[in-house]
XYZ file of C-alpha atoms in Angstrom:
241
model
C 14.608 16.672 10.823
C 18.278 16.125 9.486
C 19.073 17.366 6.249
C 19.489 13.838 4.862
C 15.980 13.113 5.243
C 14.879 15.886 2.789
C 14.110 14.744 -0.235
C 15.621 16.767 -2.910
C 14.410 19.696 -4.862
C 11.484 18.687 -7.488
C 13.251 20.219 -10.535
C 16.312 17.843 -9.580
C 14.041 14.878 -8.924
C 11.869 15.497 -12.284
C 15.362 15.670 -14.137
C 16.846 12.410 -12.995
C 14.226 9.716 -12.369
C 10.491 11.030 -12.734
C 10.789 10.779 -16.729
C 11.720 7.196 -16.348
C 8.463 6.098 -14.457
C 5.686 4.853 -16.249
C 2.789 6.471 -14.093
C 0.081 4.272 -15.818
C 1.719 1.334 -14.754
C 1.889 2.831 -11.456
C -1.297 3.904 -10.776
C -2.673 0.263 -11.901
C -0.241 -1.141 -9.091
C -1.539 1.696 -6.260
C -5.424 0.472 -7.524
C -4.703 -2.759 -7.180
C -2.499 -2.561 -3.893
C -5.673 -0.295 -2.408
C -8.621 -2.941 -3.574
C -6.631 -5.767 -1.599
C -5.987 -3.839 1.478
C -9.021 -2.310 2.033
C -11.500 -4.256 2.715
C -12.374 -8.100 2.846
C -11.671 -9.977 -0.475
C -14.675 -10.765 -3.230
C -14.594 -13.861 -5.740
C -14.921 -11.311 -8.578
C -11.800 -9.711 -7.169
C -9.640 -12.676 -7.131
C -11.054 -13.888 -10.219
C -9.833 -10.448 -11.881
C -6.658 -11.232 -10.627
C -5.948 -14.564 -11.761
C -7.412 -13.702 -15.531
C -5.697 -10.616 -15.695
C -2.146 -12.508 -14.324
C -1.307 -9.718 -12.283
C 1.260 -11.998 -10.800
C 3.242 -12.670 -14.115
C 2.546 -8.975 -15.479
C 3.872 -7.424 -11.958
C 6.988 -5.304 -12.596
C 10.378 -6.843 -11.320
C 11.777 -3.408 -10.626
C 14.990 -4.076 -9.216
C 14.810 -7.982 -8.867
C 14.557 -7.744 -4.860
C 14.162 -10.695 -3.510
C 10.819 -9.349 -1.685
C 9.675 -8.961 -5.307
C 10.271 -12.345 -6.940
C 9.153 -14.098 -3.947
C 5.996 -12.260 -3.631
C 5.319 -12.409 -6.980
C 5.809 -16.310 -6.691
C 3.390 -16.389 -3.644
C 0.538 -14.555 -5.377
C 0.749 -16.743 -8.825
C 0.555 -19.981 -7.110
C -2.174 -19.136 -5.115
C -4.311 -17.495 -7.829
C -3.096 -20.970 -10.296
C -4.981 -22.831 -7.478
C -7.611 -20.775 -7.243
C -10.742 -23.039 -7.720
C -12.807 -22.600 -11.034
C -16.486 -20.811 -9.739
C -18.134 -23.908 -11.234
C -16.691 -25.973 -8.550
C -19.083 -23.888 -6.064
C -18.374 -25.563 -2.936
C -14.826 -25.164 -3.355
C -14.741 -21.932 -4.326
C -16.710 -21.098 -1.499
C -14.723 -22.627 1.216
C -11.281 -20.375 -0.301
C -13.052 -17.271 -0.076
C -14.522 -18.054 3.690
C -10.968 -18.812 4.173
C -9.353 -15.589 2.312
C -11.917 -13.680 4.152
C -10.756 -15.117 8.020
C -7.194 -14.450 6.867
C -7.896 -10.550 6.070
C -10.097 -10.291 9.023
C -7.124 -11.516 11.526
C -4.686 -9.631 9.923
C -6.169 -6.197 9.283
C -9.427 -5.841 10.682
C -10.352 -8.246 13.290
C -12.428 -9.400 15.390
C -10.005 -8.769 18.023
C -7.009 -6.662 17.582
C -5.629 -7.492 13.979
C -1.949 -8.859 13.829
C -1.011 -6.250 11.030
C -2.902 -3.062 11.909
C -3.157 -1.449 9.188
C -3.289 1.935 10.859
C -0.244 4.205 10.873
C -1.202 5.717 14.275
C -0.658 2.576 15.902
C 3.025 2.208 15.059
C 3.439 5.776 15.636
C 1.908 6.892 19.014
C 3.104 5.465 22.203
C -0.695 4.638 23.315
C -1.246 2.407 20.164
C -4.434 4.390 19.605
C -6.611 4.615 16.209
C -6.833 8.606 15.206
C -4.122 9.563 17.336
C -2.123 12.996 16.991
C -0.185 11.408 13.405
C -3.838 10.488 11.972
C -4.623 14.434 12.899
C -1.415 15.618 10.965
C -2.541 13.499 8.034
C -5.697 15.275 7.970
C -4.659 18.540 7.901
C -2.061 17.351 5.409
C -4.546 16.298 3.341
C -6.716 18.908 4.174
C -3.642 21.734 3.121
C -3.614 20.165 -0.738
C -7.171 19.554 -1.556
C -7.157 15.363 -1.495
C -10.692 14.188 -0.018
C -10.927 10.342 0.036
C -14.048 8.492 -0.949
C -15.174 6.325 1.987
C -17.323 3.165 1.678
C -17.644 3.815 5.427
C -16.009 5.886 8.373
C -12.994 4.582 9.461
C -9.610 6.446 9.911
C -7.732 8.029 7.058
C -4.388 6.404 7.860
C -5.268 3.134 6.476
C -2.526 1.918 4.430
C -5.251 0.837 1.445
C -6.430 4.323 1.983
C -2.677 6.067 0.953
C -2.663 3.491 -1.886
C -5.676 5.027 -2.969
C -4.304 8.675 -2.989
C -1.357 7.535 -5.079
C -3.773 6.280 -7.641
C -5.050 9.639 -7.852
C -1.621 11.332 -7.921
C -0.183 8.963 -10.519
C -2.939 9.497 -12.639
C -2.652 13.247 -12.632
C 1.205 13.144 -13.208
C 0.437 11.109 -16.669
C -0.252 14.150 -18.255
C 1.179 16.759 -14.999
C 4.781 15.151 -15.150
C 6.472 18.669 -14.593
C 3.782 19.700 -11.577
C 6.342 20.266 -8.905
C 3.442 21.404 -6.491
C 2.024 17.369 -6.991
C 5.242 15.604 -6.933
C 6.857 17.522 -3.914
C 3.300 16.624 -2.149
C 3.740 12.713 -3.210
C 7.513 13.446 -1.363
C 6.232 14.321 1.712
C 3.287 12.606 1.867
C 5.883 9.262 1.277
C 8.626 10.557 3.631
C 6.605 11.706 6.543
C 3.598 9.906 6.490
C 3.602 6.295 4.990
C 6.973 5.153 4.919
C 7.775 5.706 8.364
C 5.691 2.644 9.337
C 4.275 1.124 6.284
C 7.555 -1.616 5.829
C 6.772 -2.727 9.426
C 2.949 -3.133 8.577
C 4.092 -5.103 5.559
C 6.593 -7.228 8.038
C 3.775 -8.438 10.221
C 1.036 -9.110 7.875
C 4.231 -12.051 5.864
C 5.115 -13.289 9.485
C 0.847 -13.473 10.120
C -0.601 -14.160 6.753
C -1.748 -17.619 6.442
C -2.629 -17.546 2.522
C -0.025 -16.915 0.107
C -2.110 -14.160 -1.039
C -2.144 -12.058 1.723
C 1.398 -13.073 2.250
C 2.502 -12.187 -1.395
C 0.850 -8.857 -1.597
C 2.596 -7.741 1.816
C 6.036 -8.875 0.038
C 4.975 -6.908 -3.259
C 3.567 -3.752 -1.259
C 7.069 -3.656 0.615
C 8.837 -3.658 -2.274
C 6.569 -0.824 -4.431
C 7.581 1.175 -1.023
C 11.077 0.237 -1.566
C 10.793 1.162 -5.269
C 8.908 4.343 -4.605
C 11.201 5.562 -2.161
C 13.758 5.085 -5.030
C 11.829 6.727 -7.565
C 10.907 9.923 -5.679
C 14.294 10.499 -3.566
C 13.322 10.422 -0.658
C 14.285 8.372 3.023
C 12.024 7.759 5.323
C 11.987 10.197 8.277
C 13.505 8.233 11.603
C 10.666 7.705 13.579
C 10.338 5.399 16.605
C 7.530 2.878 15.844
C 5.682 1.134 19.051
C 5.089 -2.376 17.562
């Protein structure tokens, strides 16, 4: 690893730009990010979405234009989301929310935006290859156990969204815990961003709801912003689709 690739030391990072991040706001973002990623959309969930406006209340950051068009995306598709008293309607959107998650991150068939790290990763394209390993034992080294609604692998990109919920909500009140920002560093720099952007890439050119297609714009940029936040550039790693 080249020395420009290390992020740099915690104290540094906690001086300069930690302070400046509201973590609540964060960890609402990772919750959200990990709900829609995850696993196949539920009326309640969009419904949450469109009375809560996440889309008008999602942070601008640093105006990217992956943020103001995503953000654009997901509002008019949650505007024309149809009212649950219009039944039939509302029944036919989810149906077709639910194909457009299935081809993109689960299938049937081989999704068009895996949503695996391993597969960018590993030359064989393989679920649980040798990264997913290295992930475990990551996670394995610091303690983080993830709550599974069923067994799949740990390199799920809903799934790291998940562990930065936890690790945002600890650094509310643990804002000077080197030990748990140096560990969201690494587990940024060598693990997710790597491949996430290119995940994100394929699920705009494949998505076709401007939900799906939003949230991969508004996920790209949180990367973007995170990567900001926490110092740190991706390590270089060759990526097989």
């Amino acid at each position: 690893m080249s020395s420009n690739t290390q992020p740099l030391t915690p104290s540094a990072l906690t001086q300069s730009s930690i302070s400046n991040i509201d973590f609540v706001e964060y960890q609402g973002l990772a919750r959200i990010l990990h709900h829609s990623l995850i696993r196949y959309p539920e009326a309640d969930f969009i419904k949450g979405l469109k009375e809560c406006d996440v889309a008008g209340s999602w942070p601008e950051f640093n105006q990217r234009t992956e943020n103001s068009t995503g953000r654009k995306l997901l509002q008019g598709f949650l505007q024309q989301w149809p009212n649950e008293t219009d039944t039939a309607q509302a029944e036919k959107a989810l149906i077709t929310l639910k194909l457009d998650y299935g081809q993109l991150f689960f299938g049937p068939g081989e999704p068009t935006a895996v949503p695996q790290g391993s597969v960018y990763l590993c030359e064989e394209q393989l679920i649980n290859d040798r990264t997913t390993v290295e992930l475990m034992d990551f996670y394995r080294a610091h303690g983080v156990e993830l709550q599974l609604d069923y067994k799949q692998p740990i390199d799920h990109i809903g799934l790291f969204f998940a562990v930065l919920d936890q690790s945002f909500g600890r650094l509310q009140t643990e804002v000077d815990n080197q030990a748990l920002i140096r560990f969201v560093q690494v587990l940024l720099q060598q693990h997710l961003l790597p491949w996430a952007t290119r995940c994100c890439e394929l699920a705009v050119e494949h998505a076709n709801s401007d939900f799906y297609r939003g949230l991969a714009l508004l996920t790209s940029d949180f990367l973007l912003q995170l990567q900001q936040d926490f110092q740190v550039l991706a390590i270089d790693k060759r990526l097989f689709r």
